[in-house]
XYZ file of C-alpha atoms in Angstrom:
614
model
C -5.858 -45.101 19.090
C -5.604 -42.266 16.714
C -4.613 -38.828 17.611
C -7.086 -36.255 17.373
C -6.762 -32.164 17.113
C -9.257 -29.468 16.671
C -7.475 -27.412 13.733
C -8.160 -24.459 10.979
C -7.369 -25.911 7.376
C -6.476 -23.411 4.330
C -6.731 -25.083 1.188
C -4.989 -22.576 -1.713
C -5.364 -23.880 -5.426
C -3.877 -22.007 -8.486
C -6.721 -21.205 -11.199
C -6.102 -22.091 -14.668
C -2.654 -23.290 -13.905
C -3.120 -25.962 -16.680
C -3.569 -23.055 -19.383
C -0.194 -21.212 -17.824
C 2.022 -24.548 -18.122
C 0.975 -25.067 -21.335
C 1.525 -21.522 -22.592
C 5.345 -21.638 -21.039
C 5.824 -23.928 -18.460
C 9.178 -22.567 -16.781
C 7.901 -18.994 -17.240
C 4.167 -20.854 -15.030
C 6.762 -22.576 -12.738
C 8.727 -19.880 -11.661
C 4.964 -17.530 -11.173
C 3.414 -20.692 -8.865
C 6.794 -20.401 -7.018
C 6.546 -16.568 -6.091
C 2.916 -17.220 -5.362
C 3.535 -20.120 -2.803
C 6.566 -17.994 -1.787
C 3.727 -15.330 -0.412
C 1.361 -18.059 0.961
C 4.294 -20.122 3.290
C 5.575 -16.057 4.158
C 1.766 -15.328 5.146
C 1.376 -18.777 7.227
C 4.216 -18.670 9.256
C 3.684 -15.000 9.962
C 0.260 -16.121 11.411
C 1.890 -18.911 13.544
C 0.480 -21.509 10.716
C 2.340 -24.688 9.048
C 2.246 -25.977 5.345
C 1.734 -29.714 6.061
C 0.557 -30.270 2.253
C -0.655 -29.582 -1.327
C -0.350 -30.419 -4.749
C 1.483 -29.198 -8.078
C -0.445 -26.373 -8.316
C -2.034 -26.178 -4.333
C -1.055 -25.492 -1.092
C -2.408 -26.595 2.750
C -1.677 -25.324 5.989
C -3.503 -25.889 9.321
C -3.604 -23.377 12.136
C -4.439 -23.239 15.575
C -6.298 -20.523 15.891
C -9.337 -19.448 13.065
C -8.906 -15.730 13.354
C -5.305 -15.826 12.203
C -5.992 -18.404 9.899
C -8.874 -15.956 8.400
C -6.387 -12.827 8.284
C -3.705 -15.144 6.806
C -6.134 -15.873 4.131
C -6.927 -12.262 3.290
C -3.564 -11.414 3.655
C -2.702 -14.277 0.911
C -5.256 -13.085 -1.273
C -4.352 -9.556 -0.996
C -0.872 -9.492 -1.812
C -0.834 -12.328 -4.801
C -3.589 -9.330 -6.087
C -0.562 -7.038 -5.527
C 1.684 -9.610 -7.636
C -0.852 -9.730 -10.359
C -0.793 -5.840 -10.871
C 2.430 -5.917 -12.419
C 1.371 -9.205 -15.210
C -0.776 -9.063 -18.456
C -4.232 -10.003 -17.788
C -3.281 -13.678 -19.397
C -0.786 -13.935 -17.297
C -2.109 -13.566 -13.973
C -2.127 -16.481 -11.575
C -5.407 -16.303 -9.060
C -6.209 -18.219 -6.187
C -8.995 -20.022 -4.806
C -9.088 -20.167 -0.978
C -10.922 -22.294 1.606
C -11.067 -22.451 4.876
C -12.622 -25.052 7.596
C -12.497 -25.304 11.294
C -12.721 -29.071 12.417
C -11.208 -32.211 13.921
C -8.522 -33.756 12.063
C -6.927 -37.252 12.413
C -2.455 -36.520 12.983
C -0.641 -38.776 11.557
C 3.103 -37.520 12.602
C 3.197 -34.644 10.279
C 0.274 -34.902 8.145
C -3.477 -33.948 8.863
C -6.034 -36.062 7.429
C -9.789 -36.531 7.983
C -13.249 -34.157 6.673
C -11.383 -31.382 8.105
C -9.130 -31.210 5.484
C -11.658 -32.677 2.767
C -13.968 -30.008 3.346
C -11.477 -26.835 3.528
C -10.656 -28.979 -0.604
C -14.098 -28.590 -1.388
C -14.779 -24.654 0.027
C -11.895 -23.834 -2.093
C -13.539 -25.365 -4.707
C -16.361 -23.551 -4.334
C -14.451 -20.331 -4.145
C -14.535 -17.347 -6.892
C -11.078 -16.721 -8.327
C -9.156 -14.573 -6.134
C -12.182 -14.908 -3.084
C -12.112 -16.989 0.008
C -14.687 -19.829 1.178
C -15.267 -20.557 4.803
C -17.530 -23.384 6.630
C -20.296 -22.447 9.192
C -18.329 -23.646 11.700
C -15.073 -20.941 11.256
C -17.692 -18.536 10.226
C -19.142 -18.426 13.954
C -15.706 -18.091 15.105
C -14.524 -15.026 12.810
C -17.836 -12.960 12.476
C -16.645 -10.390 14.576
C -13.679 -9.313 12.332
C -13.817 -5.785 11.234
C -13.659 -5.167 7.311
C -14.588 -8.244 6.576
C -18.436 -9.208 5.183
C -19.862 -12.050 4.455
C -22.296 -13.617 1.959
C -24.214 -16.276 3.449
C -24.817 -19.216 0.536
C -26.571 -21.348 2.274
C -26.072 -25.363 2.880
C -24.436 -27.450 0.458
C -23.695 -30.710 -0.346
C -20.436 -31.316 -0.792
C -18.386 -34.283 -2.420
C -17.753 -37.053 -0.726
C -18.739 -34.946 2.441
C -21.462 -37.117 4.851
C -23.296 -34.139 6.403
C -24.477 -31.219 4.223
C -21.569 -27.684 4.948
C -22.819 -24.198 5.656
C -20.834 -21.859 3.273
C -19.645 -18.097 3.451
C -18.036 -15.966 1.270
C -15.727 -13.412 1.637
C -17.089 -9.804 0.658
C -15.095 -7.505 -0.842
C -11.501 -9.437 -1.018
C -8.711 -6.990 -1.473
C -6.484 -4.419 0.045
C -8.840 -2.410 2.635
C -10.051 0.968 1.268
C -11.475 4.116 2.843
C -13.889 5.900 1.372
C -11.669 8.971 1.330
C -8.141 7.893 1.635
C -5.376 9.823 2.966
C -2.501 8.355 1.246
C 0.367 9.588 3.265
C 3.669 7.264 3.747
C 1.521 4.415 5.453
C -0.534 3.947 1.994
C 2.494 4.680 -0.218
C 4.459 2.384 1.736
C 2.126 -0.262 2.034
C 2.299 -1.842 -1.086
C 5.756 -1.242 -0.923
C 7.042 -3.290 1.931
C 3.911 -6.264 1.092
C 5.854 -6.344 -2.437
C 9.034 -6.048 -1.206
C 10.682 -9.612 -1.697
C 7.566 -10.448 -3.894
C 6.688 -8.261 -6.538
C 9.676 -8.737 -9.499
C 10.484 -7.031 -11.965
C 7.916 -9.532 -14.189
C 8.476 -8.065 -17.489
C 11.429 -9.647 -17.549
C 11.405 -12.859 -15.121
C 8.032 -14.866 -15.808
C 7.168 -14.285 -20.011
C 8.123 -12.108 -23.178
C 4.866 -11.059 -22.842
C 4.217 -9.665 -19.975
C 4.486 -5.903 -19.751
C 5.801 -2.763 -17.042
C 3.334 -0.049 -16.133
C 6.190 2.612 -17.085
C 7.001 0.953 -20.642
C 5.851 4.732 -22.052
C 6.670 8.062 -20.746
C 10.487 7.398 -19.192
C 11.596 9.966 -21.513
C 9.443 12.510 -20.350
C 11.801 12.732 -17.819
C 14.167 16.105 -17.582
C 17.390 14.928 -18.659
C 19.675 17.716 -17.061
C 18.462 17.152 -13.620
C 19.813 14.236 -12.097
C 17.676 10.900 -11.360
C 18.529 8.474 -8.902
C 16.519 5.306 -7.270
C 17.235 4.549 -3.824
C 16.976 0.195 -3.442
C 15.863 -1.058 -0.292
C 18.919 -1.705 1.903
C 19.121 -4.904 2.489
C 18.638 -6.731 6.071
C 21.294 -8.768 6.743
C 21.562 -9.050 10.356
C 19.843 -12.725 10.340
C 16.482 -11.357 12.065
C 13.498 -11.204 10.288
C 11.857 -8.782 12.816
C 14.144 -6.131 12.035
C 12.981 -5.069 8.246
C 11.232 -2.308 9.579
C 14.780 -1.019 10.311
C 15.950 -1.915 7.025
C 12.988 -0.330 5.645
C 12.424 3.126 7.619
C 16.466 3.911 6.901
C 16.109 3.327 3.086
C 12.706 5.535 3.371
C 14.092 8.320 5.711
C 17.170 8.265 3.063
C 14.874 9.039 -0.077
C 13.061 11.245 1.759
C 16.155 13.644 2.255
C 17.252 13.217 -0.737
C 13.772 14.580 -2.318
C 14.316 17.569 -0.354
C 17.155 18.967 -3.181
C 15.394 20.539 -5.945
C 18.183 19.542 -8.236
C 17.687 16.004 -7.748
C 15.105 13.966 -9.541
C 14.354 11.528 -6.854
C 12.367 7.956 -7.724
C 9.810 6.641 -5.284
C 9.695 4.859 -2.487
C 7.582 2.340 -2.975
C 8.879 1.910 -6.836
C 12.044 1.228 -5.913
C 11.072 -1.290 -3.275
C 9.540 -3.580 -5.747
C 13.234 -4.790 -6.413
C 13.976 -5.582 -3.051
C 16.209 -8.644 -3.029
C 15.442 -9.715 -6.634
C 18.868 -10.674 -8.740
C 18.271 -7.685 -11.530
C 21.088 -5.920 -13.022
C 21.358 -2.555 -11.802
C 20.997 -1.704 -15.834
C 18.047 -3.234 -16.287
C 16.910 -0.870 -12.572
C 18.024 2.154 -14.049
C 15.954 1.370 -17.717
C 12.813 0.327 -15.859
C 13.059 3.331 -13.134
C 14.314 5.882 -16.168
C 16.825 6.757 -13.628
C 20.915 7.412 -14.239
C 21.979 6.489 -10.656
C 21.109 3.501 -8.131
C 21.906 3.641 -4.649
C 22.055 0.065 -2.852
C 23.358 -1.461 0.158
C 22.798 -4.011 3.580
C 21.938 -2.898 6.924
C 23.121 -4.908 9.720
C 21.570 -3.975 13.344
C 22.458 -4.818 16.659
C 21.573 -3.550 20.286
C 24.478 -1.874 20.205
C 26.039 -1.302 16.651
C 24.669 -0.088 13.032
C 26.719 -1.159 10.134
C 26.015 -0.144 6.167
C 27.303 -0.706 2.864
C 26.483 1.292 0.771
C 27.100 1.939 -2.903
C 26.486 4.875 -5.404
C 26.476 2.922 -9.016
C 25.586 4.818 -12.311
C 23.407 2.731 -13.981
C 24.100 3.349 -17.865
C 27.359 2.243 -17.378
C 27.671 -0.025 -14.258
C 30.548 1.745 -12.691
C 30.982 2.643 -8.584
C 30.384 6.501 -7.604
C 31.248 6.378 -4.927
C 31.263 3.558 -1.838
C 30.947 3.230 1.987
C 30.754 1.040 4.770
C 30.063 2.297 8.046
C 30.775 0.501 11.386
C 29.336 2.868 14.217
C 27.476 2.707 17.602
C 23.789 2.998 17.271
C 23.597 6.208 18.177
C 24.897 7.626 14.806
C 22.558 6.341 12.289
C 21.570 9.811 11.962
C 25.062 10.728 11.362
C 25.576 7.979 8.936
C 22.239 8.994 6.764
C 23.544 12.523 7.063
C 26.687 11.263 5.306
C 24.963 9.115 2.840
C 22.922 11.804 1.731
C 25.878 14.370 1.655
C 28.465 12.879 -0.275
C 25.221 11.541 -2.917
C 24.648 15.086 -3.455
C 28.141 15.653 -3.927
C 29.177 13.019 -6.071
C 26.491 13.588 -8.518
C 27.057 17.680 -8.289
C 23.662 18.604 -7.337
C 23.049 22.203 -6.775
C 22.347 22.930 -3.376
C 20.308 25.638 -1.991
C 20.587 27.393 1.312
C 17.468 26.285 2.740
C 17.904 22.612 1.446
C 21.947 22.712 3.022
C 19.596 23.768 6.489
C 17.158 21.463 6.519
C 19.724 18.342 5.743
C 21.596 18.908 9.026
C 18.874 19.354 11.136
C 18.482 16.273 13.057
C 15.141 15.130 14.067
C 16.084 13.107 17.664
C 19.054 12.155 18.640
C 17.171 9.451 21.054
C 17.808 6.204 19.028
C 14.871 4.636 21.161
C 12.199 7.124 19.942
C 13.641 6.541 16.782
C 13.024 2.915 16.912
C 9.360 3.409 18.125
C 8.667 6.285 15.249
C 9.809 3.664 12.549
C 7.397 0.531 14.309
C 4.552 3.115 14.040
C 5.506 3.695 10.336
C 5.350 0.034 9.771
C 1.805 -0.346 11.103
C 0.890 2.421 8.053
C 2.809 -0.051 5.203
C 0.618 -3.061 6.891
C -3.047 -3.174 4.715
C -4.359 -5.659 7.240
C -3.686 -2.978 9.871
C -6.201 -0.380 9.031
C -8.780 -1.290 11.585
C -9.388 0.303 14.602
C -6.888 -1.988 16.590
C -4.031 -1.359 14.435
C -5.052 2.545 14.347
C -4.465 2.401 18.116
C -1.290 0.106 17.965
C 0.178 2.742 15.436
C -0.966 5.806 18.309
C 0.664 3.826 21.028
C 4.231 3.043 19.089
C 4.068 7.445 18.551
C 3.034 8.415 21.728
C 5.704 6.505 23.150
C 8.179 7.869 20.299
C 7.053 11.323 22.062
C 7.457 10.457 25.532
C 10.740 9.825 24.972
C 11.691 12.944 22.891
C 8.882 15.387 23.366
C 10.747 17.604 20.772
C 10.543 15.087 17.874
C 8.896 16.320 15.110
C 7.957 13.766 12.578
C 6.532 11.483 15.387
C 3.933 14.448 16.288
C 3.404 14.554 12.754
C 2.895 10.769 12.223
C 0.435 10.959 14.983
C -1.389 13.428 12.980
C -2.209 11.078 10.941
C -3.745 8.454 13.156
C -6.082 11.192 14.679
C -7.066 11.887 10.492
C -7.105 7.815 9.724
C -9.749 7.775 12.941
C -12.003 10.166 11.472
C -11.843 9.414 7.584
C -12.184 5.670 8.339
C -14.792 5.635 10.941
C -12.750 4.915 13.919
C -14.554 7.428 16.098
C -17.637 8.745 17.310
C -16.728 11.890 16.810
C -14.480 12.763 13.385
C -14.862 16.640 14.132
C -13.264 16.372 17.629
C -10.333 13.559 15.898
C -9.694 16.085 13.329
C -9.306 18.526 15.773
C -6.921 16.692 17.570
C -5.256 15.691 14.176
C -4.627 19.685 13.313
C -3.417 20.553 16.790
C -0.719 17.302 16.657
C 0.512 19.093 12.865
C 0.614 22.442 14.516
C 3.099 21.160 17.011
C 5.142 19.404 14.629
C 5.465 22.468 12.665
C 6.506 24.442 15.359
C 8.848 21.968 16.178
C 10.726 21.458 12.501
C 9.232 23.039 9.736
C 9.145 20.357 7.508
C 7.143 19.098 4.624
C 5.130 16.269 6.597
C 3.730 18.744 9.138
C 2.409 21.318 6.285
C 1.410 18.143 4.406
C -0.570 16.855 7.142
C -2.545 20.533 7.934
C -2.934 20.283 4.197
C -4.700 17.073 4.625
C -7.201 18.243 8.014
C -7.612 21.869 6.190
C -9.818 20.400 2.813
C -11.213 17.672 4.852
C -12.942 20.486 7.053
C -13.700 22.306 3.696
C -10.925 24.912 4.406
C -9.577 24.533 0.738
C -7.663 27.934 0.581
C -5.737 27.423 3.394
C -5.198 23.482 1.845
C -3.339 24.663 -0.783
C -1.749 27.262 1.017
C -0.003 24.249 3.308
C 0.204 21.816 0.184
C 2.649 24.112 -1.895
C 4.649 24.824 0.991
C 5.062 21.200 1.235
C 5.913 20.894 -2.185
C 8.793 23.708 -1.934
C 10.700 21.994 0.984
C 9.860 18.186 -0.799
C 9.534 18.874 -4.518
C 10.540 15.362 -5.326
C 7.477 13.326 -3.728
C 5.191 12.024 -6.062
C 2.322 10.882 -3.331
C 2.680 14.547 -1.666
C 1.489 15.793 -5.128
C -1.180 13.070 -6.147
C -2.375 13.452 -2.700
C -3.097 17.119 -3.678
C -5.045 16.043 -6.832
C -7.487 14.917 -4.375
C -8.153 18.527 -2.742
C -8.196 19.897 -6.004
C -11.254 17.900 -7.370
C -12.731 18.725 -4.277
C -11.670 22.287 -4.825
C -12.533 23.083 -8.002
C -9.176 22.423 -10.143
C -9.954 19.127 -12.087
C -7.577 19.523 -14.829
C -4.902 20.907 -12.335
C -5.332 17.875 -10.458
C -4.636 15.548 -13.531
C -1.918 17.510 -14.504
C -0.608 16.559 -11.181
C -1.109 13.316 -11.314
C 0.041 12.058 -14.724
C 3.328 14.166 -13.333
C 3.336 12.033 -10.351
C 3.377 8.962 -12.431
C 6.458 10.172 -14.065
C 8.363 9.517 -10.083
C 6.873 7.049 -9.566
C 5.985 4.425 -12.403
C 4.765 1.587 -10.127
C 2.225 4.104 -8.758
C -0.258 2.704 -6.010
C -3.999 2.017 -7.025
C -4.961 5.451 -5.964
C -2.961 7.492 -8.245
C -5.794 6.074 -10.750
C -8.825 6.481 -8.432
C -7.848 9.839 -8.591
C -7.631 10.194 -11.522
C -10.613 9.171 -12.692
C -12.579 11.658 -10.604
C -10.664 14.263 -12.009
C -11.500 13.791 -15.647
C -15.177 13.296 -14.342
C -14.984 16.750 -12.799
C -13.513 18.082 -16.150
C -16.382 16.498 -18.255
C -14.273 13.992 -19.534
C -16.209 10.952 -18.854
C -14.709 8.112 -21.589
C -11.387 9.333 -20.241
C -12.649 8.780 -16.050
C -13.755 5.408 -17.640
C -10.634 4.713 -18.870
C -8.607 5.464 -15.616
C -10.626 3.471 -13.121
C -10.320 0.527 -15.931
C -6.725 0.328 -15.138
C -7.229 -0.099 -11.770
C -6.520 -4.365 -11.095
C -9.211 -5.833 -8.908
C -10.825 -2.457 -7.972
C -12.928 -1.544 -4.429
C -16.469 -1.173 -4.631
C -16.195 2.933 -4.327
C -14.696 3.350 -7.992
C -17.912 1.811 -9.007
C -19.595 5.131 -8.381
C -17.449 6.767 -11.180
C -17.954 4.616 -13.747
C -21.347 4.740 -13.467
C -21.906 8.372 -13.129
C -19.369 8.709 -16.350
C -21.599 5.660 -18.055
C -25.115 7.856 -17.285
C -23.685 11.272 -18.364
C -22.527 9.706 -21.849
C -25.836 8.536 -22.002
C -25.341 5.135 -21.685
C -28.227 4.444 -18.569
C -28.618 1.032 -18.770
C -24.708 0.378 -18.209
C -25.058 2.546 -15.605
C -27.834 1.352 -13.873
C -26.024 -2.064 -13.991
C -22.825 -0.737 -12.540
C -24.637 0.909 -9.666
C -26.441 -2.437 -8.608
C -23.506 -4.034 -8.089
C -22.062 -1.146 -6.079
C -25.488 -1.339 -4.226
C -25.176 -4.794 -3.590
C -22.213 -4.580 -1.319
C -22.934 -0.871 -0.091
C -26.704 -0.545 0.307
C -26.937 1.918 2.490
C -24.488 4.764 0.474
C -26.768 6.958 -0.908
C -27.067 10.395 -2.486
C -27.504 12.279 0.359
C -24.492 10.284 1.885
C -22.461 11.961 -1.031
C -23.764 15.156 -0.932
C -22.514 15.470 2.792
C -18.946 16.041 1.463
C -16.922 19.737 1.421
C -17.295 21.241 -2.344
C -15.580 24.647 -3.028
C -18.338 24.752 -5.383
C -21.724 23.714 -5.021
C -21.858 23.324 -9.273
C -19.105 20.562 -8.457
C -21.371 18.745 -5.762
C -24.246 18.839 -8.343
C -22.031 17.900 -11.254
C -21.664 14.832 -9.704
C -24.803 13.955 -7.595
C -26.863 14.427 -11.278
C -24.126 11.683 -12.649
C -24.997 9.084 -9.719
C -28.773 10.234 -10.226
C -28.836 9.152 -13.167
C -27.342 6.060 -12.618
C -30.184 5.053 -10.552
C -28.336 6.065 -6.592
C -30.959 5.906 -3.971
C -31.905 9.377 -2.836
C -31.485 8.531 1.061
C-alpha cells in the first residue's frame, strides 16, 4: 500500500538561468550556488527538507504551511538582498510556489499533485513573487504583512481539478511607513547577508559592479580608517552567531566613539563575513587602511578570541591576540581589543572618549546575553510584526531584571515602545511613545551615551518637538561621530524639519562610512531633494533603490507631477493606489512639519499626481 502524508511543497526555479549560462557559465554556476545556498539555509531554519529539484530549481516539503510561507518570503527576501549588490543583467530571480496537499513517500522522495501543482504555481509566479494554492491560502491568511491577490481558478497542466491561486502582495523586506532605522534596521541586512552577500564584483562576472566604485577617495586621508570583519563563530553551534555578531558590533561601536578614527560600518563590513577575499581587496572595496578580523569561540563557561590587527595596503600583522578567559571578561577582552587598536594605530584620544571606553555597561554576563538576543530580533526583517516586537520587549525586560542599572538594554527597549507606535503595533502610539521617551530618559541617566540621546532624538521629531530633536541628535553625534546610520537617521528629522539640503549633505556623507548603505539611505534621500525642489534628482535617488516598497512610489510621483509630467504621475500613483487604497492626502497631511510651506510643498506634489483627498 503506498504511504501517504499531508505536506507543504516549495517549488523555487531560477528565471532566465538559460541567458546567465550562456553569458558565462561558471560565473551563472557559482550565482545559482549562493542562491540555493540561501534557500537550503532558509528551509532548514523553518524545520523544512530539500527532497528535490533540477539544474536550475529547488523543492522542499514542510510540515507545517505557516513556516513553509515565512520560509518562502524569507527566500525571496534575502536573494533580493543578493541581487542589490549585481548589475541589473546579472541578477538571478526566483519564482516561488507553494501547495498544501497529500503526497505519495517513496523513502526519501515526495511524489504525487502535491508536488505537480506547487511546479505549476511557481510557474505561474512573477519573478521574484510567490504563488500559493487555495488550499495553503486558507491556512496562512492570518499572517501579518502579508496580502494577497486573489486570481481566481485555473487550470493547470496536467492538473485533474481546476487550482485556486494567490499571490503574494508586496514581496520584499517589510517596511514602515516611517522607519526608525536604529541598529535593528542597520543590522538587518547585515546579519541576512552575512555568509551570503559576496563581494560580487569580483566573484560571479567582470561585469558586475560595487555600489562604492566612486567616492573612496573622498575619504580624509590623515585620519585613520579601519573595517571591523565579523568575528567568526567557530564554536560548532549555529545558534550562537548572535554572539559572534553582537561582540563584532559592540566592538565597532566603541571604536566609533574616537573622533580620530574613521570607523567603517557595521553592516558593510559584514557583507564579507566568511567569504575567502584578500584582506587587500577588503581594504580597496571598504577605502579603509586597517582590517580587524578574528573567531569567537563560546562556551557556558569560557570566551576565547583571535584576533588580528592587519594593515591592508600592505598585508602585514599590527598587532595580534588570542584571549582564553572565563565568560565573565568579555567586557574586559573588548576593552582590550579596543585599547591596544587605538594604540597601535596612534589615534588621538580625548578625555571624554578615554571615559567613556572604560565604562562598563553590566558586568552580568546573563543580561548581556539577553541584551544581544533582543538585538538579534532587530537584524531579523521577518521579525517586525507585532509578535517579534514583543519577543524583542521580553529578551530586554529580562536583560533589565537582571541588571536594573544597564543602560543600553533600557535604551534598546526604547526602541520597541517607538517600533510599536511607528508600525502600528498599538492602539495607542501617543501613550507607546510616551513610554518610549521615559525608557531613553532612564538610559541616559544611567550612561550618557549616544544610543539614549539618539533614541530621545528619535521620540522628540516624531512628536513634532524638532528643536529639542536636534538638540539630542548632535549630542549623539559628539560622543559617536563615526556612525553613519546615527547621521542618515537625522536626514530624516531634517526633511521633516525644514533642512532639506542639510539632510542630503548628511546623507551622501553617510555613504562615504558606509558604501553598502541599506535601502533607506536612498529613500531618504530622495525626499530630501524633493523638499529642496530638486525633483529629477529625488527621481534619480529612489531609482537606485533595487526592488523598492510601495511608499517610495509617492515620491516619484509627486517629483513626476511637479516637473510637469502628469500623466507619468498619475500612472505611478495608481499603482501605489493599487496596493495602498486607503493612504490618502489627508493621511499625509497628519504628519509633524516644522513648516506648514513644507507640508503643502508636498501635499500639492501628490495632488497633482491624482492622491485621493480622504
Amino acid at each position: 500500500m503506498l504511504q501517504r502524508r499531508l505536506v507543504t511543497i516549495l517549488a523555487a526555479d531560477a528565471v532566465e538561468y538559460s541567458r546567465l549560462v550562456g553569458k558565462d557559465e561558471e560565473a551563472a554556476l557559482a550565482l545559482f550556488k549562493d542562491c540555493a545556498a540561501i534557500i537550503q539555509d532558509r528551509v532548514q531554519a523553518y524545520n523544512g527538507r530539500v527532497f528535490g529539484g533540477a539544474g536550475d530549481s529547488v523543492i522542499a516539503a514542510f510540515h507545517s504551511p505557516v513556516e513553509a510561507m515565512r520560509c518562502a518570503v524569507e527566500i525571496q527576501n534575502q536573494i533580493m538582498l543578493l541581487d542589490e549588490k549585481l548589475s541589473e543583467d546579472w541578477r538571478m530571480l526566483f519564482r516561488v510556489g507553494l501547495n498544501l496537499g497529500d503526497a505519495v513517500v517513496e523513502q526519501d522522495n515526495l511524489l504525487g499533485d502535491a508536488v505537480n501543482v506547487a511546479a505549476r504555481l511557481e510557474g505561474l509566479s512573477e519573478p521574484g513573487g510567490i504563488c500559493v494554492s487555495g488550499t495553503l491560502y486558507e491556512q496562512v491568511k492570518h499572517l501579518p504583512n502579508l496580502g494577497f491577490v486573489d486570481l481566481g481558478s485555473k487550470k493547470l497542466k496536467n492538473i485533474p481539478i481546476p487550482v485556486h491561486v494567490y499571490s503574494i502582495k508586496g514581496v520584499g523586506p517589510t517596511h514602515s511607513r516611517r522607519r526608525i532605522p536604529a541598529w535593528g534596521f542597520a543590522a538587518a541586512t547585515a546579519v541576512l547577508l552575512a555568509g551570503i552577500a559576496l563581494p560580487v564584483w569580483w566573484k560571479y562576472a567582470p561585469e558586475i559592479t560595487a555600489k562604492m566604485e566612486t567616492g573612496s577617495h573622498l575619504l580624509s586621508p590623515s585620519q585613520p580608517s579601519i573595517a571591523v570583519l565579523p568575528l567568526d563563530n567557530v564554536s560548532g553551534d549555529p545558534t550562537q552567531e548572535y554572539f559572534s555578531n553582537g561582540i563584532t558590533n559592540d566592538i565597532t561601536s566603541d571604536l566609533s566613539k574616537f573622533s580620530g578614527l574613521m570607523v567603517i560600518a557595521y553592516n558593510s563590513a559584514s557583507t564579507f563575513k566568511g567569504k575567502p577575499t584578500k584582506v587587500q581587496d577588503i581594504g580597496k572595496a571598504l577605502s579603509v587602511r586597517y582590517v580587524l578580523e578574528g573567531t569567537v569561540q563560546k562556551t557556558p563557561e569560557r570566551l576565547r578570541i583571535n584576533a588580528q590587527l592587519i594593515d591592508a595596503e600592505t598585508g602585514y600583522h599590527l598587532w595580534a591576540n588570542r584571549y582564553d578567559q572565563t565568560l565573565g571578561d568579555t567586557f574586559t577582552v573588548q576593552e582590550d581589543i579596543t585599547k591596544n587598536i587605538v594604540t597601535a594605530l596612534a589615534v588621538k584620544v580625548t578625555a571624554a572618549e578615554e571615559r567613556r571606553s572604560n565604562k562598563k555597561l553590566t558586568q552580568n554576563m546573563s543580561a548581556y546575553d539577553f541584551y544581544l538576543k533582543g538585538k538579534a530580533i532587530w537584524a531579523d526583517p521577518s521579525k517586525v510584526t507585532p509578535e517579534g516586537n514583543a519577543e524583542a520587549r521580553q529578551l530586554f525586560e529580562k536583560a533589565i531584571e537582571l541588571d536594573p542599572n544597564y543602560s543600553s538594554a533600557y535604551a534598546e527597549l526604547s526602541y520597541v515602545y517607538v517600533r510599536a507606535a511607528q508600525s502600528g503595533f498599538t492602539d495607542d502610539a501617543a501613550a507607546s511613545l510616551q513610554k518610549a521617551e521615559d525608557l531613553a530618559k532612564k538610559a541616559l541617566a544611567l550612561n550618557d551615551d549616544f544610543s539614549s540621546h539618539w533614541y530621545l532624538a528619535i521620540v522628540a521629531w516624531n512628536k513634532g518637538e524638532f528643536e529639542k530633536a536636534f538638540r539630542e541628535y548632535e549630542t549623539a553625534r559628539q560622543i559617536n561621530p563615526n556612525d553613519p546610520d546615527l547621521a542618515a537617521d537625522m536626514a530624516e528629522a531634517l526633511i521633516y524639519g525644514g533642512e532639506p539640503e542639510k539632510a542630503i549633505e548628511q546623507i551622501e556623507a553617510a555613504k562615504l562610512r558606509n558604501p553598502f548603505y541599506e535601502y533607506w539611505y536612498d529613500w531618504n534621500e530622495g525626499r530630501a531633494r524633493y523638499m529642496a525642489g530638486q525633483y529629477q534628482a529625488a527621481i534619480d535617488a529612489i531609482g537606485r533603490i533595487n526592488s523598492p516598497p510601495n511608499d517610495v512610489r509617492l515620491i516619484t510621483a509627486a517629483s513626476k507631477a511637479q516637473l510637469g509630467d502628469i500623466p507619468a504621475a498619475q500612472a505611478i500613483m495608481a499603482e501605489f493606489s493599487k496596493i495602498d487604497p486607503d493612504w490618502s492626502i489627508a493621511k499625509s497631511a497628519a504628519y509633524f512639519y516644522r513648516k506648514d510651506s513644507d507640508r503643502q510643498h508636498w501635499l500639492t506634489g501628490l495632488r497633482k499626481a491624482g492622491l485621493k483627498e480622504m
